[in-house]
mmCIF file with all atom_site columns, C-alpha atoms in Angstrom:
data_model
loop_
_atom_site.group_PDB
_atom_site.id
_atom_site.type_symbol
_atom_site.label_atom_id
_atom_site.label_alt_id
_atom_site.label_comp_id
_atom_site.label_asym_id
_atom_site.label_entity_id
_atom_site.label_seq_id
_atom_site.pdbx_PDB_ins_code
_atom_site.Cartn_x
_atom_site.Cartn_y
_atom_site.Cartn_z
_atom_site.occupancy
_atom_site.B_iso_or_equiv
_atom_site.pdbx_formal_charge
_atom_site.auth_seq_id
_atom_site.auth_comp_id
_atom_site.auth_asym_id
_atom_site.auth_atom_id
_atom_site.pdbx_PDB_model_num
ATOM 1   C CA . GLU A 1 1   ? 0.155   -0.003 -0.061  1.00 0.00 ? 1   GLU A CA 1
ATOM 2   C CA . LEU A 1 2   ? 1.226   3.412  -0.875  1.00 0.00 ? 2   LEU A CA 1
ATOM 3   C CA . GLN A 1 3   ? 1.995   5.664  2.167   1.00 0.00 ? 3   GLN A CA 1
ATOM 4   C CA . LEU A 1 4   ? 3.339   9.139  2.758   1.00 0.00 ? 4   LEU A CA 1
ATOM 5   C CA . VAL A 1 5   ? 3.663   10.031 6.448   1.00 0.00 ? 5   VAL A CA 1
ATOM 6   C CA . GLU A 1 6   ? 4.739   13.669 7.263   1.00 0.00 ? 6   GLU A CA 1
ATOM 7   C CA . SER A 1 7   ? 6.505   14.382 10.675  1.00 0.00 ? 7   SER A CA 1
ATOM 8   C CA . GLY A 1 8   ? 8.487   17.253 12.202  1.00 0.00 ? 8   GLY A CA 1
ATOM 9   C CA . GLY A 1 9   ? 5.976   19.901 12.396  1.00 0.00 ? 9   GLY A CA 1
ATOM 10  C CA . GLY A 1 10  ? 5.559   22.062 15.509  1.00 0.00 ? 10  GLY A CA 1
ATOM 11  C CA . LEU A 1 11  ? 5.762   25.429 17.320  1.00 0.00 ? 11  LEU A CA 1
ATOM 12  C CA . VAL A 1 12  ? 8.830   27.523 16.449  1.00 0.00 ? 12  VAL A CA 1
ATOM 13  C CA . GLN A 1 13  ? 9.433   31.209 17.074  1.00 0.00 ? 13  GLN A CA 1
ATOM 14  C CA . PRO A 1 14  ? 10.036  33.672 14.022  1.00 0.00 ? 14  PRO A CA 1
ATOM 15  C CA . GLY A 1 15  ? 13.514  33.272 12.709  1.00 0.00 ? 15  GLY A CA 1
ATOM 16  C CA . GLY A 1 16  ? 13.792  29.632 13.760  1.00 0.00 ? 16  GLY A CA 1
ATOM 17  C CA . SER A 1 17  ? 14.166  26.548 11.924  1.00 0.00 ? 17  SER A CA 1
ATOM 18  C CA . LEU A 1 18  ? 12.337  23.396 11.532  1.00 0.00 ? 18  LEU A CA 1
ATOM 19  C CA . ARG A 1 19  ? 12.872  20.205 9.248   1.00 0.00 ? 19  ARG A CA 1
ATOM 20  C CA . LEU A 1 20  ? 9.956   18.336 7.994   1.00 0.00 ? 20  LEU A CA 1
ATOM 21  C CA . SER A 1 21  ? 10.245  14.751 6.932   1.00 0.00 ? 21  SER A CA 1
ATOM 22  C CA . CYS A 1 22  ? 8.118   12.903 4.568   1.00 0.00 ? 22  CYS A CA 1
ATOM 23  C CA . ALA A 1 23  ? 8.329   8.857  4.763   1.00 0.00 ? 23  ALA A CA 1
ATOM 24  C CA . ALA A 1 24  ? 7.471   7.241  1.704   1.00 0.00 ? 24  ALA A CA 1
ATOM 25  C CA . SER A 1 25  ? 6.598   3.577  0.840   1.00 0.00 ? 25  SER A CA 1
ATOM 26  C CA . GLY A 1 26  ? 4.814   1.432  -1.515  1.00 0.00 ? 26  GLY A CA 1
ATOM 27  C CA . PHE A 1 27  ? 6.415   2.815  -4.685  1.00 0.00 ? 27  PHE A CA 1
ATOM 28  C CA . THR A 1 28  ? 9.835   3.372  -6.138  1.00 0.00 ? 28  THR A CA 1
ATOM 29  C CA . PHE A 1 29  ? 10.640  6.736  -4.561  1.00 0.00 ? 29  PHE A CA 1
ATOM 30  C CA . SER A 1 30  ? 13.541  7.421  -6.354  1.00 0.00 ? 30  SER A CA 1
ATOM 31  C CA . THR A 1 31  ? 12.055  7.880  -9.778  1.00 0.00 ? 31  THR A CA 1
ATOM 32  C CA . TYR A 1 32  ? 8.936   10.106 -8.739  1.00 0.00 ? 32  TYR A CA 1
ATOM 33  C CA . ALA A 1 33  ? 8.738   13.933 -8.515  1.00 0.00 ? 33  ALA A CA 1
ATOM 34  C CA . MET A 1 34  ? 7.761   14.939 -4.908  1.00 0.00 ? 34  MET A CA 1
ATOM 35  C CA . THR A 1 35  ? 6.373   18.124 -3.863  1.00 0.00 ? 35  THR A CA 1
ATOM 36  C CA . TRP A 1 36  ? 5.590   20.001 -0.729  1.00 0.00 ? 36  TRP A CA 1
ATOM 37  C CA . VAL A 1 37  ? 2.261   21.852 -0.574  1.00 0.00 ? 37  VAL A CA 1
ATOM 38  C CA . ARG A 1 38  ? 1.026   24.165 2.416   1.00 0.00 ? 38  ARG A CA 1
ATOM 39  C CA . GLN A 1 39  ? -2.287  25.450 3.585   1.00 0.00 ? 39  GLN A CA 1
ATOM 40  C CA . ALA A 1 40  ? -2.540  28.118 6.018   1.00 0.00 ? 40  ALA A CA 1
ATOM 41  C CA . PRO A 1 41  ? -5.449  27.775 8.492   1.00 0.00 ? 41  PRO A CA 1
ATOM 42  C CA . GLY A 1 42  ? -8.777  28.477 6.673   1.00 0.00 ? 42  GLY A CA 1
ATOM 43  C CA . LYS A 1 43  ? -6.859  29.230 3.415   1.00 0.00 ? 43  LYS A CA 1
ATOM 44  C CA . GLY A 1 44  ? -6.616  27.305 0.282   1.00 0.00 ? 44  GLY A CA 1
ATOM 45  C CA . LEU A 1 45  ? -3.625  25.305 -1.077  1.00 0.00 ? 45  LEU A CA 1
ATOM 46  C CA . GLU A 1 46  ? -0.159  26.918 -1.811  1.00 0.00 ? 46  GLU A CA 1
ATOM 47  C CA . TRP A 1 47  ? 2.768   25.229 -3.733  1.00 0.00 ? 47  TRP A CA 1
ATOM 48  C CA . VAL A 1 48  ? 5.960   25.316 -1.867  1.00 0.00 ? 48  VAL A CA 1
ATOM 49  C CA . SER A 1 49  ? 8.636   23.382 -3.470  1.00 0.00 ? 49  SER A CA 1
ATOM 50  C CA . SER A 1 50  ? 9.162   20.261 -5.842  1.00 0.00 ? 50  SER A CA 1
ATOM 51  C CA . ILE A 1 51  ? 12.043  17.940 -6.570  1.00 0.00 ? 51  ILE A CA 1
ATOM 52  C CA . SER A 1 52  ? 12.361  16.248 -10.175 1.00 0.00 ? 52  SER A CA 1
ATOM 53  C CA . GLY A 1 53  ? 12.118  12.420 -10.221 1.00 0.00 ? 53  GLY A CA 1
ATOM 54  C CA . ARG A 1 54  ? 14.639  12.473 -13.286 1.00 0.00 ? 54  ARG A CA 1
ATOM 55  C CA . ASP A 1 55  ? 17.634  14.460 -12.033 1.00 0.00 ? 55  ASP A CA 1
ATOM 56  C CA . ASP A 1 56  ? 16.510  15.850 -8.539  1.00 0.00 ? 56  ASP A CA 1
ATOM 57  C CA . THR A 1 57  ? 16.369  19.534 -9.776  1.00 0.00 ? 57  THR A CA 1
ATOM 58  C CA . THR A 1 58  ? 14.472  21.506 -7.310  1.00 0.00 ? 58  THR A CA 1
ATOM 59  C CA . TYR A 1 59  ? 12.023  24.107 -7.696  1.00 0.00 ? 59  TYR A CA 1
ATOM 60  C CA . TYR A 1 60  ? 10.637  26.627 -5.074  1.00 0.00 ? 60  TYR A CA 1
ATOM 61  C CA . ALA A 1 61  ? 7.954   29.359 -4.648  1.00 0.00 ? 61  ALA A CA 1
ATOM 62  C CA . ASP A 1 62  ? 9.232   32.813 -4.342  1.00 0.00 ? 62  ASP A CA 1
ATOM 63  C CA . SER A 1 63  ? 7.989   33.092 -0.861  1.00 0.00 ? 63  SER A CA 1
ATOM 64  C CA . VAL A 1 64  ? 10.389  30.402 0.382   1.00 0.00 ? 64  VAL A CA 1
ATOM 65  C CA . LYS A 1 65  ? 13.353  30.757 -1.984  1.00 0.00 ? 65  LYS A CA 1
ATOM 66  C CA . GLY A 1 66  ? 16.608  31.037 -0.184  1.00 0.00 ? 66  GLY A CA 1
ATOM 67  C CA . ARG A 1 67  ? 15.021  29.919 3.171   1.00 0.00 ? 67  ARG A CA 1
ATOM 68  C CA . PHE A 1 68  ? 13.757  26.386 2.480   1.00 0.00 ? 68  PHE A CA 1
ATOM 69  C CA . THR A 1 69  ? 15.593  23.419 0.872   1.00 0.00 ? 69  THR A CA 1
ATOM 70  C CA . ILE A 1 70  ? 13.869  20.324 -0.463  1.00 0.00 ? 70  ILE A CA 1
ATOM 71  C CA . SER A 1 71  ? 15.886  17.010 -0.401  1.00 0.00 ? 71  SER A CA 1
ATOM 72  C CA . ARG A 1 72  ? 15.296  13.544 -0.815  1.00 0.00 ? 72  ARG A CA 1
ATOM 73  C CA . ASP A 1 73  ? 17.438  10.311 0.788   1.00 0.00 ? 73  ASP A CA 1
ATOM 74  C CA . THR A 1 74  ? 16.670  7.509  -1.420  1.00 0.00 ? 74  THR A CA 1
ATOM 75  C CA . SER A 1 75  ? 18.223  5.070  0.882   1.00 0.00 ? 75  SER A CA 1
ATOM 76  C CA . GLN A 1 76  ? 15.731  5.907  3.438   1.00 0.00 ? 76  GLN A CA 1
ATOM 77  C CA . ASN A 1 77  ? 12.842  6.609  1.051   1.00 0.00 ? 77  ASN A CA 1
ATOM 78  C CA . THR A 1 78  ? 12.318  9.956  2.938   1.00 0.00 ? 78  THR A CA 1
ATOM 79  C CA . LEU A 1 79  ? 11.658  13.582 1.429   1.00 0.00 ? 79  LEU A CA 1
ATOM 80  C CA . SER A 1 80  ? 12.683  16.581 3.542   1.00 0.00 ? 80  SER A CA 1
ATOM 81  C CA . LEU A 1 81  ? 11.950  20.045 3.784   1.00 0.00 ? 81  LEU A CA 1
ATOM 82  C CA . GLN A 1 82  ? 14.452  22.382 5.677   1.00 0.00 ? 82  GLN A CA 1
ATOM 83  C CA . MET A 1 83  ? 12.778  25.551 6.694   1.00 0.00 ? 83  MET A CA 1
ATOM 84  C CA . ASN A 1 84  ? 15.132  28.309 8.043   1.00 0.00 ? 84  ASN A CA 1
ATOM 85  C CA . SER A 1 85  ? 14.187  31.941 8.877   1.00 0.00 ? 85  SER A CA 1
ATOM 86  C CA . LEU A 1 86  ? 10.732  31.078 9.600   1.00 0.00 ? 86  LEU A CA 1
ATOM 87  C CA . ARG A 1 87  ? 8.113   33.771 9.489   1.00 0.00 ? 87  ARG A CA 1
ATOM 88  C CA . VAL A 1 88  ? 4.565   34.121 10.995  1.00 0.00 ? 88  VAL A CA 1
ATOM 89  C CA . GLU A 1 89  ? 3.314   33.834 7.416   1.00 0.00 ? 89  GLU A CA 1
ATOM 90  C CA . ASP A 1 90  ? 4.733   30.124 7.090   1.00 0.00 ? 90  ASP A CA 1
ATOM 91  C CA . THR A 1 91  ? 2.187   29.019 9.705   1.00 0.00 ? 91  THR A CA 1
ATOM 92  C CA . ALA A 1 92  ? 0.346   26.318 7.809   1.00 0.00 ? 92  ALA A CA 1
ATOM 93  C CA . VAL A 1 93  ? -0.407  22.464 7.404   1.00 0.00 ? 93  VAL A CA 1
ATOM 94  C CA . TYR A 1 94  ? 2.390   21.161 5.137   1.00 0.00 ? 94  TYR A CA 1
ATOM 95  C CA . TYR A 1 95  ? 1.596   18.206 2.904   1.00 0.00 ? 95  TYR A CA 1
ATOM 96  C CA . CYS A 1 96  ? 3.846   16.049 0.844   1.00 0.00 ? 96  CYS A CA 1
ATOM 97  C CA . ALA A 1 97  ? 2.607   14.754 -2.192  1.00 0.00 ? 97  ALA A CA 1
ATOM 98  C CA . LYS A 1 98  ? 3.677   12.281 -5.068  1.00 0.00 ? 98  LYS A CA 1
ATOM 99  C CA . VAL A 1 99  ? 3.299   12.788 -8.683  1.00 0.00 ? 99  VAL A CA 1
ATOM 100 C CA . LEU A 1 100 ? 1.030   10.711 -10.929 1.00 0.00 ? 100 LEU A CA 1
ATOM 101 C CA . THR A 1 101 ? 4.023   9.313  -13.324 1.00 0.00 ? 101 THR A CA 1
ATOM 102 C CA . ALA A 1 102 ? 7.380   8.455  -12.733 1.00 0.00 ? 102 ALA A CA 1
ATOM 103 C CA . GLY A 1 103 ? 10.396  10.506 -13.916 1.00 0.00 ? 103 GLY A CA 1
ATOM 104 C CA . GLY A 1 104 ? 10.651  14.240 -14.709 1.00 0.00 ? 104 GLY A CA 1
ATOM 105 C CA . THR A 1 105 ? 8.137   16.833 -13.242 1.00 0.00 ? 105 THR A CA 1
ATOM 106 C CA . ASN A 1 106 ? 4.630   15.771 -14.285 1.00 0.00 ? 106 ASN A CA 1
ATOM 107 C CA . MET A 1 107 ? 3.020   18.003 -11.603 1.00 0.00 ? 107 MET A CA 1
ATOM 108 C CA . VAL A 1 108 ? -0.248  16.022 -10.930 1.00 0.00 ? 108 VAL A CA 1
ATOM 109 C CA . PHE A 1 109 ? -0.488  14.904 -7.324  1.00 0.00 ? 109 PHE A CA 1
ATOM 110 C CA . ASP A 1 110 ? -2.121  11.492 -6.803  1.00 0.00 ? 110 ASP A CA 1
ATOM 111 C CA . TYR A 1 111 ? -1.212  10.715 -3.369  1.00 0.00 ? 111 TYR A CA 1
ATOM 112 C CA . TRP A 1 112 ? -0.765  13.190 -0.404  1.00 0.00 ? 112 TRP A CA 1
ATOM 113 C CA . GLY A 1 113 ? 0.357   12.648 3.266   1.00 0.00 ? 113 GLY A CA 1
ATOM 114 C CA . GLN A 1 114 ? -1.845  13.553 5.998   1.00 0.00 ? 114 GLN A CA 1
ATOM 115 C CA . GLY A 1 115 ? -0.150  16.845 6.760   1.00 0.00 ? 115 GLY A CA 1
ATOM 116 C CA . THR A 1 116 ? 1.999   18.203 9.480   1.00 0.00 ? 116 THR A CA 1
ATOM 117 C CA . LEU A 1 117 ? 1.042   21.510 11.385  1.00 0.00 ? 117 LEU A CA 1
ATOM 118 C CA . VAL A 1 118 ? 3.817   24.291 11.429  1.00 0.00 ? 118 VAL A CA 1
ATOM 119 C CA . THR A 1 119 ? 3.086   27.184 13.784  1.00 0.00 ? 119 THR A CA 1
ATOM 120 C CA . VAL A 1 120 ? 5.426   30.031 13.875  1.00 0.00 ? 120 VAL A CA 1
ATOM 121 C CA . SER A 1 121 ? 4.678   32.307 16.700  1.00 0.00 ? 121 SER A CA 1
ATOM 122 C CA . SER A 1 122 ? 6.341   34.113 19.556  1.00 0.00 ? 122 SER A CA 1
ATOM 123 C CA . GLU B 2 1   ? 2.554   33.483 -12.750 1.00 0.00 ? 1   GLU B CA 1
ATOM 124 C CA . VAL B 2 2   ? -0.594  31.949 -13.914 1.00 0.00 ? 2   VAL B CA 1
ATOM 125 C CA . VAL B 2 3   ? -3.467  32.963 -11.965 1.00 0.00 ? 3   VAL B CA 1
ATOM 126 C CA . LEU B 2 4   ? -6.385  30.654 -11.552 1.00 0.00 ? 4   LEU B CA 1
ATOM 127 C CA . THR B 2 5   ? -9.779  32.146 -10.519 1.00 0.00 ? 5   THR B CA 1
ATOM 128 C CA . GLN B 2 6   ? -12.806 29.705 -9.504  1.00 0.00 ? 6   GLN B CA 1
ATOM 129 C CA . SER B 2 7   ? -16.170 30.666 -9.718  1.00 0.00 ? 7   SER B CA 1
ATOM 130 C CA . PRO B 2 8   ? -18.453 30.663 -7.715  1.00 0.00 ? 8   PRO B CA 1
ATOM 131 C CA . ALA B 2 9   ? -16.781 30.854 -4.447  1.00 0.00 ? 9   ALA B CA 1
ATOM 132 C CA . THR B 2 10  ? -19.474 28.980 -2.852  1.00 0.00 ? 10  THR B CA 1
ATOM 133 C CA . LEU B 2 11  ? -22.194 26.685 -4.469  1.00 0.00 ? 11  LEU B CA 1
ATOM 134 C CA . SER B 2 12  ? -25.306 25.775 -2.470  1.00 0.00 ? 12  SER B CA 1
ATOM 135 C CA . LEU B 2 13  ? -27.184 22.760 -4.076  1.00 0.00 ? 13  LEU B CA 1
ATOM 136 C CA . SER B 2 14  ? -29.162 19.502 -2.988  1.00 0.00 ? 14  SER B CA 1
ATOM 137 C CA . PRO B 2 15  ? -28.158 15.886 -3.252  1.00 0.00 ? 15  PRO B CA 1
ATOM 138 C CA . GLY B 2 16  ? -29.195 14.641 -6.731  1.00 0.00 ? 16  GLY B CA 1
ATOM 139 C CA . GLU B 2 17  ? -28.635 17.987 -8.282  1.00 0.00 ? 17  GLU B CA 1
ATOM 140 C CA . ARG B 2 18  ? -25.928 18.845 -11.016 1.00 0.00 ? 18  ARG B CA 1
ATOM 141 C CA . ALA B 2 19  ? -22.775 20.880 -10.074 1.00 0.00 ? 19  ALA B CA 1
ATOM 142 C CA . THR B 2 20  ? -20.820 23.047 -12.356 1.00 0.00 ? 20  THR B CA 1
ATOM 143 C CA . LEU B 2 21  ? -17.498 24.517 -11.068 1.00 0.00 ? 21  LEU B CA 1
ATOM 144 C CA . SER B 2 22  ? -15.506 26.911 -13.260 1.00 0.00 ? 22  SER B CA 1
ATOM 145 C CA . CYS B 2 23  ? -11.716 27.581 -13.094 1.00 0.00 ? 23  CYS B CA 1
ATOM 146 C CA . ARG B 2 24  ? -10.429 30.498 -15.314 1.00 0.00 ? 24  ARG B CA 1
ATOM 147 C CA . ALA B 2 25  ? -6.726  31.012 -16.212 1.00 0.00 ? 25  ALA B CA 1
ATOM 148 C CA . SER B 2 26  ? -5.262  34.230 -16.642 1.00 0.00 ? 26  SER B CA 1
ATOM 149 C CA . GLN B 2 27  ? -3.435  32.899 -19.660 1.00 0.00 ? 27  GLN B CA 1
ATOM 150 C CA . SER B 2 28  ? -3.449  29.477 -21.591 1.00 0.00 ? 28  SER B CA 1
ATOM 151 C CA . VAL B 2 29  ? -2.541  26.412 -19.882 1.00 0.00 ? 29  VAL B CA 1
ATOM 152 C CA . ASN B 2 30  ? -3.313  24.187 -22.789 1.00 0.00 ? 30  ASN B CA 1
ATOM 153 C CA . ILE B 2 31  ? -5.016  21.059 -21.134 1.00 0.00 ? 31  ILE B CA 1
ATOM 154 C CA . TYR B 2 32  ? -2.703  20.930 -18.088 1.00 0.00 ? 32  TYR B CA 1
ATOM 155 C CA . LEU B 2 33  ? -5.292  21.652 -15.415 1.00 0.00 ? 33  LEU B CA 1
ATOM 156 C CA . ALA B 2 34  ? -6.299  19.374 -12.456 1.00 0.00 ? 34  ALA B CA 1
ATOM 157 C CA . TRP B 2 35  ? -9.010  19.300 -10.053 1.00 0.00 ? 35  TRP B CA 1
ATOM 158 C CA . TYR B 2 36  ? -8.863  18.072 -6.307  1.00 0.00 ? 36  TYR B CA 1
ATOM 159 C CA . GLN B 2 37  ? -11.548 17.787 -3.737  1.00 0.00 ? 37  GLN B CA 1
ATOM 160 C CA . GLN B 2 38  ? -10.687 18.503 -0.048  1.00 0.00 ? 38  GLN B CA 1
ATOM 161 C CA . LYS B 2 39  ? -12.917 17.625 2.879   1.00 0.00 ? 39  LYS B CA 1
ATOM 162 C CA . PRO B 2 40  ? -12.532 19.060 6.413   1.00 0.00 ? 40  PRO B CA 1
ATOM 163 C CA . GLY B 2 41  ? -9.378  17.772 8.170   1.00 0.00 ? 41  GLY B CA 1
ATOM 164 C CA . GLN B 2 42  ? -8.177  15.731 5.136   1.00 0.00 ? 42  GLN B CA 1
ATOM 165 C CA . ALA B 2 43  ? -5.650  15.957 2.484   1.00 0.00 ? 43  ALA B CA 1
ATOM 166 C CA . PRO B 2 44  ? -6.641  16.877 -1.022  1.00 0.00 ? 44  PRO B CA 1
ATOM 167 C CA . ARG B 2 45  ? -7.948  14.218 -3.401  1.00 0.00 ? 45  ARG B CA 1
ATOM 168 C CA . LEU B 2 46  ? -7.015  13.938 -6.994  1.00 0.00 ? 46  LEU B CA 1
ATOM 169 C CA . LEU B 2 47  ? -10.294 13.957 -9.105  1.00 0.00 ? 47  LEU B CA 1
ATOM 170 C CA . ILE B 2 48  ? -9.340  14.915 -12.729 1.00 0.00 ? 48  ILE B CA 1
ATOM 171 C CA . TYR B 2 49  ? -6.058  15.435 -14.385 1.00 0.00 ? 49  TYR B CA 1
ATOM 172 C CA . ASP B 2 50  ? -5.138  16.932 -17.774 1.00 0.00 ? 50  ASP B CA 1
ATOM 173 C CA . ALA B 2 51  ? -8.673  18.621 -18.039 1.00 0.00 ? 51  ALA B CA 1
ATOM 174 C CA . SER B 2 52  ? -10.790 15.666 -18.637 1.00 0.00 ? 52  SER B CA 1
ATOM 175 C CA . ASN B 2 53  ? -8.999  12.362 -17.398 1.00 0.00 ? 53  ASN B CA 1
ATOM 176 C CA . ARG B 2 54  ? -10.468 10.917 -14.241 1.00 0.00 ? 54  ARG B CA 1
ATOM 177 C CA . ALA B 2 55  ? -8.035  9.758  -11.644 1.00 0.00 ? 55  ALA B CA 1
ATOM 178 C CA . THR B 2 56  ? -8.167  5.968  -10.462 1.00 0.00 ? 56  THR B CA 1
ATOM 179 C CA . GLY B 2 57  ? -10.999 5.181  -8.518  1.00 0.00 ? 57  GLY B CA 1
ATOM 180 C CA . ILE B 2 58  ? -12.970 8.401  -9.112  1.00 0.00 ? 58  ILE B CA 1
ATOM 181 C CA . PRO B 2 59  ? -16.567 7.819  -9.779  1.00 0.00 ? 59  PRO B CA 1
ATOM 182 C CA . ALA B 2 60  ? -18.032 8.476  -13.276 1.00 0.00 ? 60  ALA B CA 1
ATOM 183 C CA . ARG B 2 61  ? -20.413 11.233 -11.807 1.00 0.00 ? 61  ARG B CA 1
ATOM 184 C CA . PHE B 2 62  ? -17.172 13.423 -12.185 1.00 0.00 ? 62  PHE B CA 1
ATOM 185 C CA . SER B 2 63  ? -16.166 15.039 -15.353 1.00 0.00 ? 63  SER B CA 1
ATOM 186 C CA . GLY B 2 64  ? -13.819 17.584 -16.537 1.00 0.00 ? 64  GLY B CA 1
ATOM 187 C CA . SER B 2 65  ? -13.933 19.753 -19.612 1.00 0.00 ? 65  SER B CA 1
ATOM 188 C CA . GLY B 2 66  ? -12.084 22.525 -21.296 1.00 0.00 ? 66  GLY B CA 1
ATOM 189 C CA . SER B 2 67  ? -8.816  23.795 -22.679 1.00 0.00 ? 67  SER B CA 1
ATOM 190 C CA . GLY B 2 68  ? -6.613  26.910 -22.827 1.00 0.00 ? 68  GLY B CA 1
ATOM 191 C CA . THR B 2 69  ? -8.203  29.318 -20.191 1.00 0.00 ? 69  THR B CA 1
ATOM 192 C CA . ASP B 2 70  ? -11.711 27.857 -19.398 1.00 0.00 ? 70  ASP B CA 1
ATOM 193 C CA . PHE B 2 71  ? -12.328 24.835 -17.494 1.00 0.00 ? 71  PHE B CA 1
ATOM 194 C CA . THR B 2 72  ? -15.279 23.186 -16.013 1.00 0.00 ? 72  THR B CA 1
ATOM 195 C CA . LEU B 2 73  ? -15.690 20.498 -13.271 1.00 0.00 ? 73  LEU B CA 1
ATOM 196 C CA . THR B 2 74  ? -19.011 18.853 -13.368 1.00 0.00 ? 74  THR B CA 1
ATOM 197 C CA . ILE B 2 75  ? -20.542 16.578 -10.867 1.00 0.00 ? 75  ILE B CA 1
ATOM 198 C CA . SER B 2 76  ? -23.787 15.062 -12.683 1.00 0.00 ? 76  SER B CA 1
ATOM 199 C CA . SER B 2 77  ? -25.732 13.881 -9.590  1.00 0.00 ? 77  SER B CA 1
ATOM 200 C CA . LEU B 2 78  ? -24.533 15.134 -6.106  1.00 0.00 ? 78  LEU B CA 1
ATOM 201 C CA . GLU B 2 79  ? -24.174 12.379 -3.611  1.00 0.00 ? 79  GLU B CA 1
ATOM 202 C CA . PRO B 2 80  ? -23.774 13.556 0.234   1.00 0.00 ? 80  PRO B CA 1
ATOM 203 C CA . GLU B 2 81  ? -20.143 12.735 0.371   1.00 0.00 ? 81  GLU B CA 1
ATOM 204 C CA . ASP B 2 82  ? -19.509 15.210 -2.518  1.00 0.00 ? 82  ASP B CA 1
ATOM 205 C CA . PHE B 2 83  ? -19.761 18.324 -0.519  1.00 0.00 ? 83  PHE B CA 1
ATOM 206 C CA . ALA B 2 84  ? -16.461 19.700 0.031   1.00 0.00 ? 84  ALA B CA 1
ATOM 207 C CA . VAL B 2 85  ? -14.063 22.178 -1.182  1.00 0.00 ? 85  VAL B CA 1
ATOM 208 C CA . TYR B 2 86  ? -12.550 21.853 -4.749  1.00 0.00 ? 86  TYR B CA 1
ATOM 209 C CA . TYR B 2 87  ? -9.314  23.351 -6.320  1.00 0.00 ? 87  TYR B CA 1
ATOM 210 C CA . CYS B 2 88  ? -8.077  23.536 -9.785  1.00 0.00 ? 88  CYS B CA 1
ATOM 211 C CA . GLN B 2 89  ? -4.368  23.504 -10.223 1.00 0.00 ? 89  GLN B CA 1
ATOM 212 C CA . GLN B 2 90  ? -2.275  24.232 -13.209 1.00 0.00 ? 90  GLN B CA 1
ATOM 213 C CA . ARG B 2 91  ? 0.967   22.602 -14.340 1.00 0.00 ? 91  ARG B CA 1
ATOM 214 C CA . TYR B 2 92  ? 1.628   24.050 -17.688 1.00 0.00 ? 92  TYR B CA 1
ATOM 215 C CA . ASN B 2 93  ? 3.617   27.338 -16.931 1.00 0.00 ? 93  ASN B CA 1
ATOM 216 C CA . TRP B 2 94  ? 5.511   26.698 -13.759 1.00 0.00 ? 94  TRP B CA 1
ATOM 217 C CA . PRO B 2 95  ? 7.144   27.375 -11.471 1.00 0.00 ? 95  PRO B CA 1
ATOM 218 C CA . PRO B 2 96  ? 5.219   28.514 -9.693  1.00 0.00 ? 96  PRO B CA 1
ATOM 219 C CA . LEU B 2 97  ? 2.582   25.772 -9.769  1.00 0.00 ? 97  LEU B CA 1
ATOM 220 C CA . THR B 2 98  ? -0.779  27.592 -8.779  1.00 0.00 ? 98  THR B CA 1
ATOM 221 C CA . PHE B 2 99  ? -3.936  26.647 -7.632  1.00 0.00 ? 99  PHE B CA 1
ATOM 222 C CA . GLY B 2 100 ? -7.232  28.387 -7.585  1.00 0.00 ? 100 GLY B CA 1
ATOM 223 C CA . GLN B 2 101 ? -8.694  29.824 -4.449  1.00 0.00 ? 101 GLN B CA 1
ATOM 224 C CA . GLY B 2 102 ? -11.319 27.120 -4.189  1.00 0.00 ? 102 GLY B CA 1
ATOM 225 C CA . THR B 2 103 ? -14.941 26.644 -4.501  1.00 0.00 ? 103 THR B CA 1
ATOM 226 C CA . ARG B 2 104 ? -17.159 25.369 -1.306  1.00 0.00 ? 104 ARG B CA 1
ATOM 227 C CA . LEU B 2 105 ? -19.673 23.196 -2.369  1.00 0.00 ? 105 LEU B CA 1
ATOM 228 C CA . GLU B 2 106 ? -22.229 22.981 0.453   1.00 0.00 ? 106 GLU B CA 1
ATOM 229 C CA . ILE B 2 107 ? -25.619 21.587 1.007   1.00 0.00 ? 107 ILE B CA 1
ATOM 230 C CA . LYS B 2 108 ? -28.576 23.640 0.375   1.00 0.00 ? 108 LYS B CA 1
#
């Protein structure tokens, strides 16, 4: 059974750091592009970052560029999001998602994790 | 950046009725538009991709159409479990990937 399980969320002060993880199972993790999408409380979906399934090229929303880093560990089947210099406006549920087809950057998301809540507040 | 505008913001209908949700793009996204359903406290679920392809396990009452800048998600006969928020998302011109602001489908 395919599963994506996020962890690492919590309460952090503005300017702090947090590392999110997404444990993947049930598919060949190394060959699929993966993505982080966030949802602020009561708001819509916002794309954060993606990593290619072909060559691990990374992509970022302007709102997080230079502060967040996406990476994958294929030995552990884990996707990560290192979040530095956190701001109040980064408060959201963070979802990891898998794309529909292997290879490249086919950004259709067919499986999502349950999400992990990040709260940035003093 | 491609801006996706969904309408209406809220749609109030009864079970058994037909629902028509719209997504308009600020520039052409060809056919590369997807629809997701999200229920409270749950992750989004993929319904339709590339404008008209139903995802695995999605009932036939869900259908998508459109190309270029105008897209429609139709639910032919609403079931109680269909009341949720629906989002469109484009993958034609990115980064950034963009989502619409959502349409809330509520029971009348």
